[in-house]
Amino acid sequence: MTMVTLDALQSALWVVFAFVGYWLVDYWARREGERWGVPRRWLEWPLAIGALLGARLGHILLTRPATLLDPLSLLRLSDGMSLYGALAGGGVVLLLWGRKRPQWALALASGYGLFLPFGIALVHLPCPLYGSCGGQITTNPLGLLLPGSAVARWPSDLYEGLGSVLLGGVLLAVSARPQPAGRLAGLFLVCYAVLDAWLAPTRIGGASPAWAGPAAALGAAAVGLALLASTIFPRKETHAARPDGHPSVSGV
């Protein structure tokens, strides 16, 4: 008879928060996309599948690539998922299927960028429930004596959750004024990459190579900067009013 351990329950709880966070972000992002005329169901399942496959493949390729020989390994979600992999998977879907509707793709990307910080926070802030808030041992006053640890550690996940809430608040403030499609997505990618890089020295090294985290953050920042540049120096000026009645803005 298989025993259900506390670690297994904690892993399952992490997956539950991750999926709740995704569906909430998806709901809010699509509501935001509707203001740009994006149909509510446009690319709904392709984006969900692309993000999920990207999250699992990103984690597996950098930690245990040999497990790809076992297709069932993709279904073991509690083994780990990669946020950057999820972003890459969703980005590929928007890039391939959104070629005929680039404005829709950029608008939906901005919707996700606007609300993803709150989804990230929803996953990381309950880290005491998972028993995995801590990073490296530290004597810094910002370190905490976490449950189950006899020494103070950086609460890396907790700080990531708090930083994500702050980032989400900033993006909401920016979105109070009409923005070109794609700009909020670019701001999210750049700012989250900076937050992740800032917290990286406090984390405990995992099974992935040391270069993987910085490379992923740099890649996300580069894509974000490209999106921002495309909204600052658009290829074509548009002056049509947005469907929600906001004044027209420059678009790509």
PDB file of C-alpha atoms in Angstrom:
ATOM      1  CA  MET A   1       0.000   0.000   0.000  1.00  0.00           C
ATOM      2  CA  THR A   2       1.416   3.391  -1.030  1.00  0.00           C
ATOM      3  CA  MET A   3       1.804   5.867   1.814  1.00  0.00           C
ATOM      4  CA  VAL A   4       0.935   9.511   1.196  1.00  0.00           C
ATOM      5  CA  THR A   5       3.778  11.568   2.669  1.00  0.00           C
ATOM      6  CA  LEU A   6       3.780  15.196   3.788  1.00  0.00           C
ATOM      7  CA  ASP A   7       6.249  16.042   0.992  1.00  0.00           C
ATOM      8  CA  ALA A   8       3.848  14.589  -1.574  1.00  0.00           C
ATOM      9  CA  LEU A   9       0.964  16.625  -0.192  1.00  0.00           C
ATOM     10  CA  GLN A  10       3.084  19.798  -0.231  1.00  0.00           C
ATOM     11  CA  SER A  11       4.058  19.153  -3.859  1.00  0.00           C
ATOM     12  CA  ALA A  12       0.420  18.609  -4.796  1.00  0.00           C
ATOM     13  CA  LEU A  13      -0.549  21.839  -3.040  1.00  0.00           C
ATOM     14  CA  TRP A  14       2.076  23.752  -5.024  1.00  0.00           C
ATOM     15  CA  VAL A  15       0.590  22.422  -8.266  1.00  0.00           C
ATOM     16  CA  VAL A  16      -2.912  23.455  -7.142  1.00  0.00           C
ATOM     17  CA  PHE A  17      -1.786  27.036  -6.490  1.00  0.00           C
ATOM     18  CA  ALA A  18       0.032  27.096  -9.840  1.00  0.00           C
ATOM     19  CA  PHE A  19      -3.073  26.063 -11.769  1.00  0.00           C
ATOM     20  CA  VAL A  20      -5.366  28.411  -9.843  1.00  0.00           C
ATOM     21  CA  GLY A  21      -2.894  31.212 -10.572  1.00  0.00           C
ATOM     22  CA  TYR A  22      -2.827  30.356 -14.283  1.00  0.00           C
ATOM     23  CA  TRP A  23      -6.593  30.278 -14.708  1.00  0.00           C
ATOM     24  CA  LEU A  24      -7.063  33.542 -12.827  1.00  0.00           C
ATOM     25  CA  VAL A  25      -4.400  35.241 -14.946  1.00  0.00           C
ATOM     26  CA  ASP A  26      -5.945  33.770 -18.109  1.00  0.00           C
ATOM     27  CA  TYR A  27      -9.390  35.089 -17.140  1.00  0.00           C
ATOM     28  CA  TRP A  28      -8.151  38.601 -16.370  1.00  0.00           C
ATOM     29  CA  ALA A  29      -5.875  38.702 -19.419  1.00  0.00           C
ATOM     30  CA  ARG A  30      -8.701  37.749 -21.759  1.00  0.00           C
ATOM     31  CA  ARG A  31     -10.975  40.363 -20.240  1.00  0.00           C
ATOM     32  CA  GLU A  32      -8.233  42.905 -20.949  1.00  0.00           C
ATOM     33  CA  GLY A  33      -7.836  41.530 -24.479  1.00  0.00           C
ATOM     34  CA  GLU A  34     -11.534  42.014 -25.167  1.00  0.00           C
ATOM     35  CA  ARG A  35     -10.996  45.769 -24.833  1.00  0.00           C
ATOM     36  CA  TRP A  36      -8.853  45.489 -27.961  1.00  0.00           C
ATOM     37  CA  GLY A  37     -11.434  43.379 -29.774  1.00  0.00           C
ATOM     38  CA  VAL A  38      -9.747  40.014 -29.094  1.00  0.00           C
ATOM     39  CA  PRO A  39     -12.403  37.261 -28.914  1.00  0.00           C
ATOM     40  CA  ARG A  40     -12.581  35.683 -25.446  1.00  0.00           C
ATOM     41  CA  ARG A  41     -11.817  32.130 -26.677  1.00  0.00           C
ATOM     42  CA  TRP A  42      -9.107  33.040 -29.201  1.00  0.00           C
ATOM     43  CA  LEU A  43      -6.184  30.568 -28.824  1.00  0.00           C
ATOM     44  CA  GLU A  44      -7.483  29.572 -25.394  1.00  0.00           C
ATOM     45  CA  TRP A  45      -6.446  25.918 -25.456  1.00  0.00           C
ATOM     46  CA  PRO A  46      -3.348  26.281 -27.683  1.00  0.00           C
ATOM     47  CA  LEU A  47      -1.967  28.850 -25.218  1.00  0.00           C
ATOM     48  CA  ALA A  48      -2.755  26.661 -22.211  1.00  0.00           C
ATOM     49  CA  ILE A  49      -1.130  23.605 -23.798  1.00  0.00           C
ATOM     50  CA  GLY A  50       1.864  25.587 -25.064  1.00  0.00           C
ATOM     51  CA  ALA A  51       2.498  27.134 -21.648  1.00  0.00           C
ATOM     52  CA  LEU A  52       2.166  23.773 -19.880  1.00  0.00           C
ATOM     53  CA  LEU A  53       4.453  21.935 -22.306  1.00  0.00           C
ATOM     54  CA  GLY A  54       6.966  24.772 -22.177  1.00  0.00           C
ATOM     55  CA  ALA A  55       6.931  24.765 -18.375  1.00  0.00           C
ATOM     56  CA  ARG A  56       7.581  21.019 -18.167  1.00  0.00           C
ATOM     57  CA  LEU A  57      10.077  20.820 -21.040  1.00  0.00           C
ATOM     58  CA  GLY A  58      11.996  23.827 -19.748  1.00  0.00           C
ATOM     59  CA  HIS A  59      12.385  22.149 -16.362  1.00  0.00           C
ATOM     60  CA  ILE A  60      13.205  18.678 -17.707  1.00  0.00           C
ATOM     61  CA  LEU A  61      15.742  19.810 -20.307  1.00  0.00           C
ATOM     62  CA  LEU A  62      17.777  21.679 -17.685  1.00  0.00           C
ATOM     63  CA  THR A  63      17.535  19.168 -14.861  1.00  0.00           C
ATOM     64  CA  ARG A  64      16.981  15.625 -16.110  1.00  0.00           C
ATOM     65  CA  PRO A  65      16.955  15.509 -19.921  1.00  0.00           C
ATOM     66  CA  ALA A  66      17.232  11.706 -19.875  1.00  0.00           C
ATOM     67  CA  THR A  67      13.662  11.532 -18.552  1.00  0.00           C
ATOM     68  CA  LEU A  68      12.401  12.704 -21.954  1.00  0.00           C
ATOM     69  CA  LEU A  69      12.724   9.066 -22.982  1.00  0.00           C
ATOM     70  CA  ASP A  70       9.745   8.485 -20.716  1.00  0.00           C
ATOM     71  CA  PRO A  71       6.791  10.422 -22.194  1.00  0.00           C
ATOM     72  CA  LEU A  72       4.869  10.053 -18.921  1.00  0.00           C
ATOM     73  CA  SER A  73       7.459  12.322 -17.272  1.00  0.00           C
ATOM     74  CA  LEU A  74       5.691  15.298 -18.867  1.00  0.00           C
ATOM     75  CA  LEU A  75       2.633  14.490 -16.765  1.00  0.00           C
ATOM     76  CA  ARG A  76       4.492  14.571 -13.434  1.00  0.00           C
ATOM     77  CA  LEU A  77       3.779  18.229 -12.794  1.00  0.00           C
ATOM     78  CA  SER A  78       4.792  18.112  -9.138  1.00  0.00           C
ATOM     79  CA  ASP A  79       8.372  17.283 -10.223  1.00  0.00           C
ATOM     80  CA  GLY A  80       8.801  20.900 -11.253  1.00  0.00           C
ATOM     81  CA  MET A  81       7.898  23.499 -13.870  1.00  0.00           C
ATOM     82  CA  SER A  82       9.778  26.440 -15.351  1.00  0.00           C
ATOM     83  CA  LEU A  83       8.183  29.884 -15.519  1.00  0.00           C
ATOM     84  CA  TYR A  84      10.518  30.944 -18.316  1.00  0.00           C
ATOM     85  CA  GLY A  85       9.630  27.731 -20.153  1.00  0.00           C
ATOM     86  CA  ALA A  86       5.928  28.553 -19.788  1.00  0.00           C
ATOM     87  CA  LEU A  87       6.532  32.068 -21.124  1.00  0.00           C
ATOM     88  CA  ALA A  88       8.488  30.646 -24.065  1.00  0.00           C
ATOM     89  CA  GLY A  89       5.788  28.081 -24.843  1.00  0.00           C
ATOM     90  CA  GLY A  90       3.032  30.686 -24.737  1.00  0.00           C
ATOM     91  CA  GLY A  91       5.156  33.077 -26.776  1.00  0.00           C
ATOM     92  CA  VAL A  92       5.695  30.496 -29.523  1.00  0.00           C
ATOM     93  CA  VAL A  93       1.925  29.918 -29.768  1.00  0.00           C
ATOM     94  CA  LEU A  94       1.252  33.663 -30.049  1.00  0.00           C
ATOM     95  CA  LEU A  95       4.035  34.052 -32.609  1.00  0.00           C
ATOM     96  CA  LEU A  96       2.916  31.180 -34.849  1.00  0.00           C
ATOM     97  CA  TRP A  97      -0.865  31.430 -34.594  1.00  0.00           C
ATOM     98  CA  GLY A  98      -0.969  35.196 -34.235  1.00  0.00           C
ATOM     99  CA  ARG A  99       0.817  36.024 -37.486  1.00  0.00           C
ATOM    100  CA  LYS A 100      -2.474  36.860 -39.197  1.00  0.00           C
ATOM    101  CA  ARG A 101      -3.665  38.826 -36.177  1.00  0.00           C
ATOM    102  CA  PRO A 102      -0.508  40.494 -34.805  1.00  0.00           C
ATOM    103  CA  GLN A 103      -2.461  43.224 -33.011  1.00  0.00           C
ATOM    104  CA  TRP A 104      -4.560  40.600 -31.250  1.00  0.00           C
ATOM    105  CA  ALA A 105      -1.441  38.660 -30.275  1.00  0.00           C
ATOM    106  CA  LEU A 106       0.268  41.754 -28.868  1.00  0.00           C
ATOM    107  CA  ALA A 107      -2.860  42.865 -27.023  1.00  0.00           C
ATOM    108  CA  LEU A 108      -3.323  39.438 -25.424  1.00  0.00           C
ATOM    109  CA  ALA A 109       0.381  39.318 -24.533  1.00  0.00           C
ATOM    110  CA  SER A 110      -0.038  42.651 -22.768  1.00  0.00           C
ATOM    111  CA  GLY A 111      -3.042  41.288 -20.888  1.00  0.00           C
ATOM    112  CA  TYR A 112      -0.963  38.388 -19.613  1.00  0.00           C
ATOM    113  CA  GLY A 113       1.953  40.669 -18.816  1.00  0.00           C
ATOM    114  CA  LEU A 114      -0.337  42.914 -16.776  1.00  0.00           C
ATOM    115  CA  PHE A 115      -1.679  40.136 -14.551  1.00  0.00           C
ATOM    116  CA  LEU A 116       1.096  37.531 -14.485  1.00  0.00           C
ATOM    117  CA  PRO A 117       2.818  39.215 -11.498  1.00  0.00           C
ATOM    118  CA  PHE A 118      -0.241  38.471  -9.371  1.00  0.00           C
ATOM    119  CA  GLY A 119      -0.271  34.856 -10.550  1.00  0.00           C
ATOM    120  CA  ILE A 120       3.404  34.533  -9.630  1.00  0.00           C
ATOM    121  CA  ALA A 121       2.682  36.061  -6.234  1.00  0.00           C
ATOM    122  CA  LEU A 122      -0.177  33.609  -5.658  1.00  0.00           C
ATOM    123  CA  VAL A 123       2.246  30.721  -6.158  1.00  0.00           C
ATOM    124  CA  HIS A 124       5.148  32.090  -4.100  1.00  0.00           C
ATOM    125  CA  LEU A 125       3.510  33.841  -1.155  1.00  0.00           C
ATOM    126  CA  PRO A 126       2.052  30.601   0.312  1.00  0.00           C
ATOM    127  CA  CYS A 127       5.550  29.057   0.302  1.00  0.00           C
ATOM    128  CA  PRO A 128       5.400  28.366   4.089  1.00  0.00           C
ATOM    129  CA  LEU A 129       2.680  25.833   3.263  1.00  0.00           C
ATOM    130  CA  TYR A 130       5.062  24.047   0.880  1.00  0.00           C
ATOM    131  CA  GLY A 131       7.945  24.083   3.354  1.00  0.00           C
ATOM    132  CA  SER A 132      10.224  25.642   0.721  1.00  0.00           C
ATOM    133  CA  CYS A 133      10.551  29.413   1.232  1.00  0.00           C
ATOM    134  CA  GLY A 134      14.202  29.462   2.119  1.00  0.00           C
ATOM    135  CA  GLY A 135      17.293  30.227   0.136  1.00  0.00           C
ATOM    136  CA  GLN A 136      20.905  30.336   1.228  1.00  0.00           C
ATOM    137  CA  ILE A 137      22.015  30.727   4.842  1.00  0.00           C
ATOM    138  CA  THR A 138      22.624  34.367   5.726  1.00  0.00           C
ATOM    139  CA  THR A 139      23.462  36.660   8.631  1.00  0.00           C
ATOM    140  CA  ASN A 140      21.789  39.591   6.853  1.00  0.00           C
ATOM    141  CA  PRO A 141      18.974  41.214   8.873  1.00  0.00           C
ATOM    142  CA  LEU A 142      16.668  40.518   5.918  1.00  0.00           C
ATOM    143  CA  GLY A 143      17.123  36.791   6.448  1.00  0.00           C
ATOM    144  CA  LEU A 144      14.464  34.884   8.371  1.00  0.00           C
ATOM    145  CA  LEU A 145      14.420  31.911  10.713  1.00  0.00           C
ATOM    146  CA  LEU A 146      11.970  29.810   8.753  1.00  0.00           C
ATOM    147  CA  PRO A 147       9.999  26.830  10.081  1.00  0.00           C
ATOM    148  CA  GLY A 148      12.091  23.665  10.001  1.00  0.00           C
ATOM    149  CA  SER A 149      15.408  25.536   9.839  1.00  0.00           C
ATOM    150  CA  ALA A 150      17.803  26.121  12.730  1.00  0.00           C
ATOM    151  CA  VAL A 151      19.563  29.013  10.960  1.00  0.00           C
ATOM    152  CA  ALA A 152      18.416  32.183   9.225  1.00  0.00           C
ATOM    153  CA  ARG A 153      17.962  31.942   5.467  1.00  0.00           C
ATOM    154  CA  TRP A 154      16.982  34.234   2.653  1.00  0.00           C
ATOM    155  CA  PRO A 155      13.214  33.758   2.132  1.00  0.00           C
ATOM    156  CA  SER A 156      13.763  33.921  -1.616  1.00  0.00           C
ATOM    157  CA  ASP A 157      10.339  32.696  -2.680  1.00  0.00           C
ATOM    158  CA  LEU A 158       8.594  34.981  -0.216  1.00  0.00           C
ATOM    159  CA  TYR A 159      10.531  37.988  -1.505  1.00  0.00           C
ATOM    160  CA  GLU A 160       9.741  36.990  -5.087  1.00  0.00           C
ATOM    161  CA  GLY A 161       6.047  36.954  -4.220  1.00  0.00           C
ATOM    162  CA  LEU A 162       6.230  40.370  -2.567  1.00  0.00           C
ATOM    163  CA  GLY A 163       8.276  41.782  -5.445  1.00  0.00           C
ATOM    164  CA  SER A 164       5.729  40.432  -7.916  1.00  0.00           C
ATOM    165  CA  VAL A 165       2.889  42.171  -6.072  1.00  0.00           C
ATOM    166  CA  LEU A 166       4.850  45.439  -6.280  1.00  0.00           C
ATOM    167  CA  LEU A 167       5.528  44.878  -9.981  1.00  0.00           C
ATOM    168  CA  GLY A 168       1.852  44.150 -10.606  1.00  0.00           C
ATOM    169  CA  GLY A 169       0.871  47.363  -8.836  1.00  0.00           C
ATOM    170  CA  VAL A 170       3.264  49.382 -11.000  1.00  0.00           C
ATOM    171  CA  LEU A 171       1.919  47.791 -14.192  1.00  0.00           C
ATOM    172  CA  LEU A 172      -1.664  48.471 -13.146  1.00  0.00           C
ATOM    173  CA  ALA A 173      -0.743  52.118 -12.557  1.00  0.00           C
ATOM    174  CA  VAL A 174       0.871  52.300 -16.005  1.00  0.00           C
ATOM    175  CA  SER A 175      -2.178  50.644 -17.602  1.00  0.00           C
ATOM    176  CA  ALA A 176      -4.444  53.388 -16.217  1.00  0.00           C
ATOM    177  CA  ARG A 177      -3.503  55.306 -19.359  1.00  0.00           C
ATOM    178  CA  PRO A 178      -3.907  53.706 -22.820  1.00  0.00           C
ATOM    179  CA  GLN A 179      -0.748  51.893 -23.906  1.00  0.00           C
ATOM    180  CA  PRO A 180       0.247  50.472 -27.295  1.00  0.00           C
ATOM    181  CA  ALA A 181      -0.382  46.758 -27.670  1.00  0.00           C
ATOM    182  CA  GLY A 182       2.666  44.852 -26.477  1.00  0.00           C
ATOM    183  CA  ARG A 183       4.120  47.502 -24.180  1.00  0.00           C
ATOM    184  CA  LEU A 184       2.862  45.994 -20.917  1.00  0.00           C
ATOM    185  CA  ALA A 185       4.179  42.587 -21.972  1.00  0.00           C
ATOM    186  CA  GLY A 186       7.581  44.132 -22.611  1.00  0.00           C
ATOM    187  CA  LEU A 187       7.592  45.941 -19.268  1.00  0.00           C
ATOM    188  CA  PHE A 188       6.673  42.739 -17.447  1.00  0.00           C
ATOM    189  CA  LEU A 189       9.439  40.698 -19.088  1.00  0.00           C
ATOM    190  CA  VAL A 190      12.134  43.286 -18.406  1.00  0.00           C
ATOM    191  CA  CYS A 191      11.076  44.022 -14.816  1.00  0.00           C
ATOM    192  CA  TYR A 192      10.562  40.385 -13.855  1.00  0.00           C
ATOM    193  CA  ALA A 193      13.949  39.455 -15.314  1.00  0.00           C
ATOM    194  CA  VAL A 194      15.553  42.169 -13.165  1.00  0.00           C
ATOM    195  CA  LEU A 195      13.698  40.917 -10.059  1.00  0.00           C
ATOM    196  CA  ASP A 196      14.738  37.327 -10.753  1.00  0.00           C
ATOM    197  CA  ALA A 197      18.382  38.296 -11.346  1.00  0.00           C
ATOM    198  CA  TRP A 198      18.398  40.348  -8.117  1.00  0.00           C
ATOM    199  CA  LEU A 199      17.142  37.376  -6.108  1.00  0.00           C
ATOM    200  CA  ALA A 200      19.332  34.790  -7.867  1.00  0.00           C
ATOM    201  CA  PRO A 201      22.325  35.117  -5.458  1.00  0.00           C
ATOM    202  CA  THR A 202      20.026  34.335  -2.514  1.00  0.00           C
ATOM    203  CA  ARG A 203      18.676  31.078  -3.922  1.00  0.00           C
ATOM    204  CA  ILE A 204      19.951  27.558  -3.288  1.00  0.00           C
ATOM    205  CA  GLY A 205      21.439  26.065  -6.446  1.00  0.00           C
ATOM    206  CA  GLY A 206      19.261  23.358  -7.967  1.00  0.00           C
ATOM    207  CA  ALA A 207      19.834  20.573 -10.435  1.00  0.00           C
ATOM    208  CA  SER A 208      19.959  22.929 -13.425  1.00  0.00           C
ATOM    209  CA  PRO A 209      23.315  24.318 -14.674  1.00  0.00           C
ATOM    210  CA  ALA A 210      24.518  27.560 -13.077  1.00  0.00           C
ATOM    211  CA  TRP A 211      24.238  29.403 -16.386  1.00  0.00           C
ATOM    212  CA  ALA A 212      20.584  28.456 -16.991  1.00  0.00           C
ATOM    213  CA  GLY A 213      18.966  31.063 -14.724  1.00  0.00           C
ATOM    214  CA  PRO A 214      20.983  34.066 -15.951  1.00  0.00           C
ATOM    215  CA  ALA A 215      20.559  32.966 -19.573  1.00  0.00           C
ATOM    216  CA  ALA A 216      16.784  32.679 -19.185  1.00  0.00           C
ATOM    217  CA  ALA A 217      16.572  36.087 -17.491  1.00  0.00           C
ATOM    218  CA  LEU A 218      18.688  37.689 -20.228  1.00  0.00           C
ATOM    219  CA  GLY A 219      16.541  36.091 -22.923  1.00  0.00           C
ATOM    220  CA  ALA A 220      13.331  37.343 -21.308  1.00  0.00           C
ATOM    221  CA  ALA A 221      14.786  40.841 -20.898  1.00  0.00           C
ATOM    222  CA  ALA A 222      15.907  40.873 -24.549  1.00  0.00           C
ATOM    223  CA  VAL A 223      12.427  39.926 -25.776  1.00  0.00           C
ATOM    224  CA  GLY A 224      10.918  42.524 -23.443  1.00  0.00           C
ATOM    225  CA  LEU A 225      13.225  45.246 -24.739  1.00  0.00           C
ATOM    226  CA  ALA A 226      12.353  44.280 -28.325  1.00  0.00           C
ATOM    227  CA  LEU A 227       8.637  44.612 -27.530  1.00  0.00           C
ATOM    228  CA  LEU A 228       9.208  47.984 -25.880  1.00  0.00           C
ATOM    229  CA  ALA A 229      11.254  49.187 -28.854  1.00  0.00           C
ATOM    230  CA  SER A 230       8.471  48.116 -31.235  1.00  0.00           C
ATOM    231  CA  THR A 231       5.987  50.308 -29.354  1.00  0.00           C
ATOM    232  CA  ILE A 232       8.317  53.290 -29.212  1.00  0.00           C
ATOM    233  CA  PHE A 233       9.390  53.047 -32.858  1.00  0.00           C
ATOM    234  CA  PRO A 234       6.358  51.434 -34.540  1.00  0.00           C
ATOM    235  CA  ARG A 235       6.620  50.226 -38.101  1.00  0.00           C
ATOM    236  CA  LYS A 236       3.266  51.713 -38.959  1.00  0.00           C
ATOM    237  CA  GLU A 237       1.175  54.396 -37.328  1.00  0.00           C
ATOM    238  CA  THR A 238      -2.471  53.618 -36.648  1.00  0.00           C
ATOM    239  CA  HIS A 239      -5.017  56.167 -35.567  1.00  0.00           C
ATOM    240  CA  ALA A 240      -8.148  54.074 -35.188  1.00  0.00           C
ATOM    241  CA  ALA A 241      -9.841  54.322 -31.812  1.00  0.00           C
ATOM    242  CA  ARG A 242      -9.744  51.268 -29.579  1.00  0.00           C
ATOM    243  CA  PRO A 243     -12.998  49.282 -29.362  1.00  0.00           C
ATOM    244  CA  ASP A 244     -13.401  50.284 -25.703  1.00  0.00           C
ATOM    245  CA  GLY A 245     -13.508  53.950 -26.600  1.00  0.00           C
ATOM    246  CA  HIS A 246     -10.002  54.944 -25.460  1.00  0.00           C
ATOM    247  CA  PRO A 247      -8.146  57.501 -27.613  1.00  0.00           C
ATOM    248  CA  SER A 248      -6.059  56.037 -30.414  1.00  0.00           C
ATOM    249  CA  VAL A 249      -2.425  55.176 -29.758  1.00  0.00           C
ATOM    250  CA  SER A 250       0.463  54.197 -31.943  1.00  0.00           C
ATOM    251  CA  GLY A 251       0.523  50.466 -32.662  1.00  0.00           C
ATOM    252  CA  VAL A 252       2.689  47.943 -34.440  1.00  0.00           C
TER     253      VAL A 252
END
